[in-house]
Short mmCIF file of C-alpha atoms and ligand atoms in Angstrom, two decimals:
data_model
loop_
_atom_site.label_atom_id
_atom_site.label_comp_id
_atom_site.label_asym_id
_atom_site.label_seq_id
_atom_site.Cartn_x
_atom_site.Cartn_y
_atom_site.Cartn_z
CA UNK A 451 151.04 158.67 79.51
CA UNK A 452 149.35 158.15 76.20
CA UNK A 453 147.94 154.93 74.86
CA UNK A 454 150.47 154.34 72.09
CA UNK A 455 153.30 154.51 74.61
CA UNK A 456 151.53 152.01 76.85
CA UNK A 457 150.85 149.64 73.97
CA UNK A 458 154.39 149.96 72.68
CA UNK A 459 155.77 149.17 76.13
CA UNK A 460 153.50 146.16 76.48
CA UNK A 461 154.54 144.94 73.06
CA UNK A 462 158.21 145.35 73.99
CA UNK A 463 157.68 143.46 77.25
CA UNK A 464 156.05 140.59 75.41
CA UNK A 465 158.69 140.56 72.70
CA UNK A 466 161.72 140.82 74.96
CA UNK A 467 160.69 138.96 78.13
CA UNK A 468 158.50 136.26 76.70
CA UNK A 469 159.53 135.80 73.12
CA UNK A 470 163.25 136.45 73.43
CA UNK A 471 164.17 135.46 77.00
CA UNK A 472 161.73 132.63 77.63
CA UNK A 473 162.12 131.01 74.24
CA UNK A 474 165.88 131.32 74.30
CA UNK A 475 165.76 129.85 77.82
CA UNK A 476 163.60 126.96 76.65
CA UNK A 477 165.87 126.34 73.70
CA UNK A 478 168.82 126.39 76.07
CA UNK A 479 167.35 123.47 78.03
CA UNK A 480 167.63 121.56 74.77
CA UNK A 481 170.93 123.20 73.91
CA UNK A 482 172.47 122.16 77.18
CA UNK A 483 171.59 118.51 76.71
CA UNK A 484 172.54 118.54 73.07
CA UNK A 485 175.81 120.33 73.71
CA UNK A 486 176.73 118.03 76.57
CA UNK A 487 176.05 115.11 74.27
CA UNK A 488 178.06 116.49 71.40
CA UNK A 489 181.11 117.33 73.49
CA UNK A 490 180.98 113.83 74.93
CA UNK A 491 180.75 112.24 71.47
CA UNK A 492 177.12 111.30 71.89
CA UNK A 493 174.10 112.32 69.81
CA UNK A 494 171.81 113.65 72.52
CA UNK A 495 168.05 114.22 72.48
CA UNK A 496 166.61 113.41 69.07
CA UNK A 497 163.47 111.35 69.65
CA UNK A 498 160.60 113.66 70.56
CA UNK A 499 158.64 114.42 67.43
CA UNK A 500 155.49 116.11 66.25
CA UNK A 501 154.08 114.19 63.29
CA UNK A 502 157.50 112.77 62.66
CA UNK A 503 159.29 116.10 62.70
CA UNK A 504 162.09 115.95 65.25
CA UNK A 505 163.99 119.09 64.19
CA UNK A 506 167.25 117.83 65.73
CA UNK A 507 165.44 117.22 69.00
CA UNK A 508 164.06 120.74 69.26
CA UNK A 509 160.70 119.22 70.13
CA UNK A 510 162.09 118.10 73.47
CA UNK A 511 161.42 121.39 75.30
CA UNK A 512 157.76 121.07 74.26
CA UNK A 513 157.63 117.47 75.41
CA UNK A 514 159.29 118.45 78.69
CA UNK A 515 156.75 121.17 79.26
CA UNK A 516 153.79 118.87 78.58
CA UNK A 517 155.33 116.35 80.94
CA UNK A 518 155.84 118.95 83.66
CA UNK A 519 152.25 120.10 83.33
CA UNK A 520 150.79 116.62 83.63
CA UNK A 521 152.87 115.46 86.60
CA UNK A 522 151.49 115.37 90.12
CA UNK A 523 151.91 118.68 91.90
CA UNK A 524 153.16 117.50 95.26
CA UNK A 525 153.32 119.59 98.42
CA UNK A 526 155.03 117.87 101.35
CA UNK A 527 153.24 117.61 104.69
CA UNK A 528 154.20 120.40 107.04
CA UNK A 529 155.34 122.69 104.25
CA UNK A 530 154.49 126.34 104.39
CA UNK A 531 152.08 126.26 101.48
CA UNK A 532 152.11 129.96 100.72
CA UNK A 533 155.87 130.32 100.58
CA UNK A 534 156.18 126.96 98.90
CA UNK A 535 153.97 128.17 96.06
CA UNK A 536 155.65 131.55 95.97
CA UNK A 537 159.29 130.43 95.76
CA UNK A 538 159.33 129.23 92.13
CA UNK A 539 157.73 132.49 91.03
CA UNK A 540 160.27 134.47 93.04
CA UNK A 541 162.97 132.54 91.23
CA UNK A 542 161.44 133.08 87.80
CA UNK A 543 160.38 136.73 87.88
CA UNK A 544 163.61 138.63 88.73
CA UNK A 545 165.60 137.32 85.74
CA UNK A 546 162.76 138.37 83.46
CA UNK A 547 162.44 141.81 85.04
CA UNK A 548 166.14 142.47 84.50
CA UNK A 549 165.49 142.58 80.76
CA UNK A 550 163.56 145.81 81.30
CA UNK A 551 166.75 147.86 81.16
CA UNK A 552 168.83 145.89 78.65
CA UNK A 553 169.16 147.86 75.40
CA UNK A 554 168.60 145.58 72.42
CA UNK A 555 169.40 148.25 69.88
CA UNK A 556 170.26 151.92 69.52
CA UNK A 557 167.96 154.51 70.98
CA UNK A 558 165.10 154.29 73.50
CA UNK A 559 162.93 152.31 71.07
CA UNK A 560 164.81 149.10 71.72
CA UNK A 561 164.70 149.06 75.50
CA UNK A 562 161.62 148.64 77.68
CA UNK A 563 162.67 151.20 80.31
CA UNK A 564 165.71 153.38 79.51
CA UNK A 565 166.61 153.97 83.16
CA UNK A 566 169.55 156.17 84.02
CA UNK A 567 170.38 153.85 86.89
CA UNK A 568 170.32 150.73 84.69
CA UNK A 569 173.02 148.63 86.30
CA UNK A 570 171.93 149.47 89.83
CA UNK A 571 168.42 148.40 88.89
CA UNK A 572 169.79 145.09 87.66
CA UNK A 573 171.60 144.50 90.94
CA UNK A 574 168.56 145.47 92.97
CA UNK A 575 166.33 143.07 91.07
CA UNK A 576 168.94 140.37 90.62
CA UNK A 577 169.50 140.31 94.38
CA UNK A 578 165.89 139.22 94.81
CA UNK A 579 166.71 135.97 93.04
CA UNK A 580 168.13 134.75 96.35
CA UNK A 581 164.64 134.63 97.85
CA UNK A 582 163.41 132.01 95.41
CA UNK A 583 166.14 129.54 96.27
CA UNK A 584 166.15 130.30 99.98
CA UNK A 585 162.40 130.24 100.56
CA UNK A 586 161.99 127.20 98.34
CA UNK A 587 164.28 125.12 100.51
CA UNK A 588 163.13 126.58 103.79
CA UNK A 589 159.40 126.27 103.24
CA UNK A 590 159.44 122.66 102.10
CA UNK A 591 160.09 121.24 105.58
CA UNK A 592 163.02 119.09 104.59
CA UNK A 593 166.44 119.31 106.20
CA UNK A 594 168.31 118.58 102.99
CA UNK A 595 166.38 121.20 101.09
CA UNK A 596 167.11 123.61 103.94
CA UNK A 597 170.82 122.82 103.69
CA UNK A 598 170.64 123.50 99.99
CA UNK A 599 168.93 126.81 100.48
CA UNK A 600 171.46 127.82 103.15
CA UNK A 601 174.22 127.08 100.70
CA UNK A 602 172.38 129.03 98.02
CA UNK A 603 171.94 132.05 100.28
CA UNK A 604 175.54 132.09 101.46
CA UNK A 605 176.92 131.57 97.98
CA UNK A 606 174.75 134.13 96.24
CA UNK A 607 175.34 136.83 98.85
CA UNK A 608 179.10 136.24 98.73
CA UNK A 609 179.32 136.48 94.98
CA UNK A 610 176.89 139.35 94.69
CA UNK A 611 179.55 141.50 96.38
CA UNK A 612 182.36 140.86 93.93
CA UNK A 613 179.94 140.84 91.00
CA UNK A 614 178.97 144.41 91.79
CA UNK A 615 182.53 145.53 92.46
CA UNK A 616 183.70 144.09 89.14
CA UNK A 617 181.57 146.56 87.26
CA UNK A 618 182.85 149.61 89.09
CA UNK A 619 185.80 149.77 86.70
CA UNK A 620 183.38 149.96 83.78
CA UNK A 621 181.44 152.76 85.48
CA UNK A 622 184.66 154.67 86.08
CA UNK A 623 185.78 154.40 82.49
CA UNK A 624 182.50 155.31 80.87
CA UNK A 625 181.37 157.66 83.63
CA UNK A 626 177.80 156.36 83.74
CA UNK A 627 175.67 153.53 85.12
CA UNK A 628 173.06 153.74 82.38
CA UNK A 629 173.34 150.70 80.15
CA UNK A 630 172.40 152.65 77.01
CA UNK A 631 175.16 155.18 77.65
CA UNK A 632 177.70 152.46 78.46
CA UNK A 633 176.94 150.88 75.10
CA UNK A 634 177.30 154.24 73.37
CA UNK A 635 180.60 154.75 75.16
CA UNK A 636 181.84 151.42 73.86
CA UNK A 637 181.41 152.72 70.33
CA UNK A 638 184.51 154.91 70.75
CA UNK A 639 187.77 153.84 69.20
CA UNK A 640 190.99 153.40 71.11
CA UNK A 641 194.05 154.73 69.27
CA UNK A 642 191.82 155.25 66.28
CA UNK A 643 191.21 151.60 65.46
CA UNK A 644 190.46 149.40 68.49
CA UNK A 645 186.78 149.41 69.54
CA UNK A 646 186.68 150.43 73.19
CA UNK A 647 184.68 147.41 74.30
CA UNK A 648 184.53 146.55 77.99
CA UNK A 649 186.53 143.39 77.46
CA UNK A 650 189.34 145.44 75.90
CA UNK A 651 189.59 148.02 78.65
CA UNK A 652 188.62 145.73 81.54
CA UNK A 653 189.71 142.17 80.66
CA UNK A 654 190.23 141.16 84.30
CA UNK A 655 186.82 142.45 85.26
CA UNK A 656 185.27 140.38 82.49
CA UNK A 657 186.73 137.12 83.77
CA UNK A 658 185.83 137.97 87.36
CA UNK A 659 182.34 139.01 86.30
CA UNK A 660 181.70 135.80 84.42
CA UNK A 661 182.96 133.74 87.37
CA UNK A 662 180.87 135.63 89.89
CA UNK A 663 177.74 135.58 87.80
CA UNK A 664 178.02 131.88 87.05
CA UNK A 665 178.29 131.36 90.80
CA UNK A 666 175.21 133.56 91.23
CA UNK A 667 173.39 131.33 88.81
CA UNK A 668 174.18 128.23 90.90
CA UNK A 669 175.34 126.22 87.92
CA UNK A 670 178.32 123.90 87.67
CA UNK A 671 181.09 124.34 88.74
CA UNK A 672 179.20 126.22 91.44
CA UNK A 673 176.10 124.02 91.68
CA UNK A 674 176.59 123.28 95.37
CA UNK A 675 173.08 124.46 96.31
CA UNK A 676 171.77 121.67 94.12
CA UNK A 677 174.56 119.19 94.76
CA UNK A 678 172.78 116.16 93.32
CA UNK A 679 175.27 113.73 94.73
CA UNK A 680 175.19 115.05 98.30
CA UNK A 681 172.06 116.91 99.33
CA UNK A 682 169.80 117.17 96.27
CA UNK A 683 169.33 120.84 96.83
CA UNK A 684 166.77 123.48 97.61
CA UNK A 685 164.32 122.27 94.96
CA UNK A 686 164.31 118.76 96.37
CA UNK A 687 160.60 118.70 97.27
CA UNK A 688 159.38 120.37 94.12
CA UNK A 689 157.62 118.53 91.35
CA UNK A 690 155.75 119.20 88.13
CA UNK A 691 155.64 122.77 86.80
CA UNK A 692 157.00 124.28 90.02
CA UNK A 693 160.20 122.37 89.59
CA UNK A 694 160.17 123.27 85.91
CA UNK A 695 159.99 126.94 86.90
CA UNK A 696 163.12 126.62 89.03
CA UNK A 697 164.77 124.77 86.19
CA UNK A 698 163.73 127.28 83.55
CA UNK A 699 164.71 130.24 85.72
CA UNK A 700 168.26 128.92 85.71
CA UNK A 701 168.29 128.97 81.94
CA UNK A 702 166.69 132.39 81.70
CA UNK A 703 169.42 133.53 84.07
CA UNK A 704 172.00 132.24 81.60
CA UNK A 705 170.39 134.53 79.04
CA UNK A 706 170.45 137.40 81.55
CA UNK A 707 174.13 136.90 82.27
CA UNK A 708 174.87 136.67 78.58
CA UNK A 709 172.86 139.82 77.88
CA UNK A 710 174.61 141.73 80.68
CA UNK A 711 178.05 140.56 79.64
CA UNK A 712 177.27 141.42 76.03
CA UNK A 713 176.07 144.88 77.03
CA UNK A 714 178.85 145.71 79.45
CA UNK A 715 181.84 143.93 77.93
CA UNK A 716 181.06 143.21 74.28
CA UNK A 717 179.70 146.54 73.17
CA UNK A 718 175.99 145.71 73.31
CA UNK A 719 174.47 146.31 69.92
CA UNK A 720 177.66 147.89 68.54
CA UNK A 721 179.10 146.46 65.37
CA UNK A 722 182.77 147.50 65.36
CA UNK A 723 183.49 150.55 63.21
CA UNK A 724 179.89 150.77 61.99
CA UNK A 725 177.70 153.66 63.06
CA UNK A 726 178.80 153.99 66.72
CA UNK A 727 176.10 156.53 67.58
CA UNK A 728 173.29 154.28 66.35
CA UNK A 729 171.63 157.00 64.33
CA UNK A 730 171.75 155.41 60.90
CA UNK A 731 168.45 153.53 61.01
CA UNK A 732 167.29 151.13 58.37
CA UNK A 733 169.18 147.94 57.76
CA UNK A 734 172.10 149.01 59.91
CA UNK A 735 169.82 149.11 62.95
CA UNK A 736 168.49 145.66 62.10
CA UNK A 737 172.08 144.48 61.86
CA UNK A 738 172.88 146.03 65.23
CA UNK A 739 169.97 144.25 66.93
CA UNK A 740 171.07 141.04 65.24
CA UNK A 741 174.62 141.67 66.46
CA UNK A 742 173.36 141.97 70.02
CA UNK A 743 171.34 138.77 69.77
CA UNK A 744 174.33 137.03 68.22
CA UNK A 745 176.58 138.14 71.07
CA UNK A 746 174.03 136.91 73.61
CA UNK A 747 173.78 133.52 71.93
CA UNK A 748 177.56 133.26 71.77
CA UNK A 749 177.92 134.07 75.48
CA UNK A 750 175.23 131.53 76.34
CA UNK A 751 177.28 129.00 74.43
CA UNK A 752 180.41 129.96 76.36
CA UNK A 753 178.57 129.43 79.63
CA UNK A 754 177.38 126.01 78.55
CA UNK A 755 180.90 125.07 77.50
CA UNK A 756 182.25 126.15 80.90
CA UNK A 757 179.56 124.18 82.63
CA UNK A 758 180.51 121.01 80.76
CA UNK A 759 184.23 121.58 81.22
CA UNK A 760 184.64 122.07 84.95
CA UNK A 761 183.88 119.70 87.79
CA UNK A 762 182.09 120.93 90.88
CA UNK A 763 184.02 122.72 93.62
CA UNK A 764 183.93 121.76 97.27
CA UNK A 765 181.85 124.15 99.33
CA UNK A 766 184.76 125.59 101.30
CA UNK A 767 186.55 126.14 98.00
CA UNK A 768 183.57 128.08 96.68
CA UNK A 769 183.60 130.32 99.73
CA UNK A 770 187.37 130.75 99.63
CA UNK A 771 187.27 131.60 95.94
CA UNK A 772 184.58 134.18 96.51
CA UNK A 773 186.02 135.97 99.52
CA UNK A 774 189.75 135.36 99.32
CA UNK A 775 190.37 135.67 95.59
CA UNK A 776 187.51 137.27 93.70
CA UNK A 777 186.85 140.06 96.18
CA UNK A 778 190.49 141.22 96.59
CA UNK A 779 191.03 140.90 92.85
CA UNK A 780 188.03 143.05 92.05
CA UNK A 781 189.18 145.65 94.57
CA UNK A 782 192.66 145.59 93.04
CA UNK A 783 191.09 145.97 89.64
CA UNK A 784 189.25 149.07 90.80
CA UNK A 785 192.42 150.57 92.24
CA UNK A 786 194.39 149.79 89.09
CA UNK A 787 191.68 151.30 86.91
CA UNK A 788 191.63 154.43 89.07
CA UNK A 789 195.41 154.79 88.89
CA UNK A 790 195.45 154.40 85.11
CA UNK A 791 192.56 156.83 84.69
CA UNK A 792 194.28 159.38 86.94
CA UNK A 793 197.52 159.13 84.98
CA UNK A 794 195.89 159.56 81.56
CA UNK B 224 205.28 103.35 109.75
CA UNK B 225 203.51 103.92 106.50
CA UNK B 226 205.32 104.94 103.41
CA UNK B 227 205.62 108.66 102.86
CA UNK B 228 204.26 109.58 99.46
CA UNK B 229 205.84 112.55 97.81
CA UNK B 230 203.06 114.91 96.79
CA UNK B 231 204.56 117.86 95.00
CA UNK B 232 202.65 121.10 95.24
CA UNK B 233 201.01 121.88 91.91
CA UNK B 234 202.91 124.63 90.13
CA UNK B 235 201.69 128.18 89.82
CA UNK B 236 200.09 127.62 86.42
CA UNK B 237 197.86 124.90 87.80
CA UNK B 238 197.16 126.64 91.07
CA UNK B 239 196.05 129.81 89.38
CA UNK B 240 193.42 127.62 87.71
CA UNK B 241 192.63 129.91 84.81
CA UNK B 242 195.10 128.46 82.25
CA UNK B 243 193.73 125.01 82.98
CA UNK B 244 190.18 126.25 82.58
CA UNK B 245 191.19 127.67 79.22
CA UNK B 246 192.80 124.37 78.19
CA UNK B 247 189.71 122.49 79.24
CA UNK B 248 187.44 124.80 77.31
CA UNK B 249 189.65 124.41 74.27
CA UNK B 250 189.40 120.65 74.45
CA UNK B 251 185.63 120.68 74.98
CA UNK B 252 185.08 123.11 72.11
CA UNK B 253 187.31 121.00 69.90
CA UNK B 254 185.04 118.02 70.46
CA UNK B 255 182.02 120.24 69.97
CA UNK B 256 183.06 121.59 66.59
CA UNK B 257 184.63 118.37 65.35
CA UNK B 258 181.45 116.44 66.09
CA UNK B 259 179.19 119.17 64.84
CA UNK B 260 180.93 119.56 61.51
CA UNK B 261 182.03 116.05 60.68
CA UNK B 262 179.64 113.88 62.70
CA UNK B 263 182.17 111.11 62.83
CA UNK B 264 183.03 110.85 66.48
CA UNK B 265 179.66 109.68 67.75
CA UNK B 266 179.69 106.45 69.65
CA UNK B 267 175.93 106.31 70.20
CA UNK B 268 174.04 103.21 69.14
CA UNK B 269 170.43 104.02 68.25
CA UNK B 270 169.21 101.19 70.40
CA UNK B 271 165.84 99.86 69.36
CA UNK B 272 166.62 100.17 65.66
CA UNK B 273 170.26 99.35 65.84
CA UNK B 274 171.63 96.57 68.00
CA UNK B 275 175.04 95.18 68.62
CA UNK B 276 175.84 91.55 69.33
CA UNK B 277 176.25 90.53 72.91
CA UNK B 278 179.47 88.96 74.05
CA UNK B 279 179.50 85.16 73.59
CA UNK B 280 179.41 84.63 77.33
CA UNK B 281 176.20 86.61 77.73
CA UNK B 282 173.58 84.25 79.14
CA UNK B 283 170.33 86.15 79.41
CA UNK B 284 166.94 85.13 80.70
CA UNK B 285 165.98 81.96 82.49
CA UNK B 286 164.41 79.07 80.68
CA UNK B 287 163.07 75.70 81.71
CA UNK B 288 164.35 72.68 79.80
CA UNK B 289 162.19 69.91 78.30
CA UNK B 290 162.18 66.13 78.56
CA UNK B 291 162.12 64.09 75.39
CA UNK B 292 158.31 64.10 75.47
CA UNK B 293 158.24 67.86 75.88
CA UNK B 294 157.11 67.99 79.49
CA UNK B 295 158.95 70.03 82.03
CA UNK B 296 162.23 68.61 83.23
CA UNK B 297 161.94 70.16 86.68
CA UNK B 298 161.07 67.83 89.52
CA UNK B 299 160.00 70.56 91.94
CA UNK B 300 162.77 69.84 94.41
CA UNK B 301 162.93 73.50 95.55
CA UNK B 302 166.72 73.54 95.49
CA UNK B 303 166.78 76.53 93.21
CA UNK B 304 164.35 78.58 95.24
CA UNK B 305 166.34 77.70 98.36
CA UNK B 306 169.57 78.78 96.74
CA UNK B 307 168.14 81.95 95.28
CA UNK B 308 169.55 84.90 97.24
CA UNK B 309 166.82 87.19 95.98
CA UNK B 310 164.04 84.82 96.98
CA UNK B 311 162.28 85.26 93.68
CA UNK B 312 161.40 81.76 92.56
CA UNK B 313 158.04 80.50 93.71
CA UNK B 314 157.23 76.87 92.97
CA UNK B 315 154.08 74.90 93.72
CA UNK B 316 154.71 71.16 93.48
CA UNK B 317 152.08 68.75 92.25
CA UNK B 318 151.44 65.16 91.13
CA UNK B 319 152.66 64.00 87.77
CA UNK B 320 151.71 61.14 85.45
CA UNK B 321 155.35 60.38 84.82
CA UNK B 322 156.17 57.33 86.95
CA UNK B 323 159.91 58.12 86.88
CA UNK B 324 159.70 61.16 89.12
CA UNK B 325 157.75 61.99 92.22
CA UNK B 326 156.72 65.54 91.57
CA UNK B 327 156.48 68.21 88.92
CA UNK B 328 155.85 71.91 89.29
CA UNK B 329 152.25 73.04 88.91
CA UNK B 330 153.36 76.62 89.12
CA UNK B 331 156.87 77.89 88.50
CA UNK B 332 157.25 81.62 88.63
CA UNK B 333 160.26 83.89 88.54
CA UNK B 334 159.92 87.51 89.57
CA UNK B 335 162.34 89.27 87.28
CA UNK B 336 162.06 92.48 89.24
CA UNK B 337 163.74 90.77 92.18
CA UNK B 338 166.08 88.46 90.27
CA UNK B 339 169.69 89.57 90.23
CA UNK B 340 170.70 87.11 87.48
CA UNK B 341 173.33 85.51 89.67
CA UNK B 342 172.84 82.04 88.25
CA UNK B 343 172.72 80.29 91.61
CA UNK B 344 169.45 78.60 90.63
CA UNK B 345 171.11 77.09 87.61
CA UNK B 346 173.99 75.82 89.73
CA UNK B 347 171.69 74.38 92.36
CA UNK B 348 169.46 72.48 89.97
CA UNK B 349 170.20 68.72 90.02
CA UNK B 350 168.27 67.99 86.83
CA UNK B 351 169.56 70.62 84.42
CA UNK B 352 166.02 71.94 84.38
CA UNK B 353 166.57 75.65 84.87
CA UNK B 354 169.16 77.47 82.83
CA UNK B 355 170.15 81.05 82.25
CA UNK B 356 171.30 80.66 78.69
CA UNK B 357 168.41 81.80 76.52
CA UNK B 358 170.57 84.63 75.24
CA UNK B 359 167.60 86.97 75.44
CA UNK B 360 167.81 90.31 77.10
CA UNK B 361 165.21 91.03 79.72
CA UNK B 362 162.54 93.21 78.13
CA UNK B 363 161.21 96.16 80.10
CA UNK B 364 157.51 96.10 80.86
CA UNK B 365 154.86 98.58 81.89
CA UNK B 366 153.38 96.64 84.80
CA UNK B 367 154.85 94.52 87.55
CA UNK B 368 152.74 91.58 86.45
CA UNK B 369 154.45 91.54 83.08
CA UNK B 370 157.78 91.07 84.80
CA UNK B 371 156.70 87.72 86.27
CA UNK B 372 157.64 84.78 84.10
CA UNK B 373 155.35 81.79 84.53
CA UNK B 374 155.99 78.13 83.70
CA UNK B 375 154.67 78.34 80.15
CA UNK B 376 156.75 81.38 79.39
CA UNK B 377 159.90 79.76 80.73
CA UNK B 378 159.17 76.48 78.94
CA UNK B 379 158.56 78.24 75.65
CA UNK B 380 162.17 79.36 75.67
CA UNK B 381 163.46 75.92 76.71
CA UNK B 382 164.59 72.95 74.67
CA UNK B 383 165.65 69.37 75.21
CA UNK B 384 168.60 68.81 77.50
CA UNK B 385 171.21 66.24 76.54
CA UNK B 386 171.89 65.10 80.09
CA UNK B 387 170.34 61.78 81.10
CA UNK B 388 167.67 62.11 83.67
CA UNK B 389 166.70 59.69 86.38
CA UNK B 390 169.79 57.48 86.16
CA UNK B 391 169.24 53.76 85.58
CA UNK B 392 166.08 53.52 87.65
CA UNK B 393 163.18 52.43 85.51
S1 SF4 C 1266 169.48 84.02 88.85
FE1 SF4 C 1266 169.86 84.20 91.04
S2 SF4 C 1266 168.35 85.70 91.70
FE2 SF4 C 1266 167.68 85.01 89.70
S3 SF4 C 1266 166.28 83.35 90.09
FE3 SF4 C 1266 168.28 82.43 89.83
S4 SF4 C 1266 169.12 82.27 91.90
FE4 SF4 C 1266 167.39 83.70 91.99
S1 SF4 C 1267 164.34 73.96 88.51
FE1 SF4 C 1267 165.78 72.45 89.19
S2 SF4 C 1267 166.33 73.06 91.27
FE2 SF4 C 1267 164.49 74.21 90.71
S3 SF4 C 1267 162.84 72.93 91.54
FE3 SF4 C 1267 163.12 72.34 89.40
S4 SF4 C 1267 164.50 70.61 89.50
FE4 SF4 C 1267 164.63 71.65 91.46
#
């Protein structure tokens, strides 16, 4: 392993994980409040300013961060201090690690680790996200937090199943689990004109995937583990930056879901009909990276809109939706895909 | 026997949930883009800079009324603090130079953090001394002490009352 490779990889990690994911996540904390305000005919955050510059309220994430850093860091009596300190990190790290295999552009230069087992890696790492929520509630010695973490564990495990099964159709069609190859495969044209994007060949899987992954992310309408009005949730005892980590991890996860959906269902960095093999270089490559970022931002926006559209489910409804509807539907989708593939 | 309410099962379109989700998203995005592009729909009032008038029946903070000579009208009878359900009026009665009345408050303090602005004190007062009609909104404060209104503060908002005090006794 030579030094340039190491430096390049480090640079990519910083650029993708910290610059792209974290900053987009931080902006989303503002975006969520601003969007909720705008759809409710309000103005939203617009007061925080640096030397009078408010930038539409974009200074609020900075103000929030300063506030989180200066608040008292409270650990409840009887808490398991080690796990209590560990849980926010366990919530924050997996979403960032997932970006290691997401291709931001054509070729191995635009992905941190071009793994052949890309999607499986994502599921392996993404499954660890459960620990953050579960340990956070369990270690804080509070029955309501424990209830929240139990809900989180049950919900995330249930939806993890159908989330994985939803993608099987994609694997079958493109014959690979490597994200880079799936994106390349989506550059093909159907009947000579229709880009073979995942959403075109697997529309049902896309809807199921978005549902399952929003449930994974524990956001409304699936925010039962937090359930402000009933149990206050697994992060009940957290304060200051530890709470902020839980909070931010949710927003980074929005970016992860958007990036995965963009890669698997919206053709990744593909611009329809332009250079499907990604060999052109130059400005076309820049455009392709920009296309990917644009798709991610759009899918983040869709998730925020869904979150501000739907009310919260009841817990038994969440479980019923996961096991009685999503799971059979994803299995049916696999069977249907297999039948169609066999007939072609 | 209660009345049987007919609750029709929601039809398939509603039960399958997705069309309704789509409709909801359409509505929410409509608001989003309409507000983003035209900026007309906002109902927000930028509060400290921009204020709207209160309704005419808004009453606001307490005040203590004056006699003709400007002294406090209150006779420290404790009726208001007895009536107060929040137990937030503390009065210390003292001597007064005015020969017409027996007592006057030395200290008259209202804890606005406990007050529920019910107006019972005003109703209880026999002398029209305490009123809740200053028309001022309670101002937030940084310390608990700042939320206590003393006699001077309450008097500074007061004015002369037109009701005759003390009857015919002279
Ligand atoms: S308004 Fe009600 S709560 Fe407030 S001081 Fe008067 S009686 Fe007490
Ligand atoms: S304000 Fe009125 S009710 Fe209260 S002590 Fe004074 S005279 Fe009595």
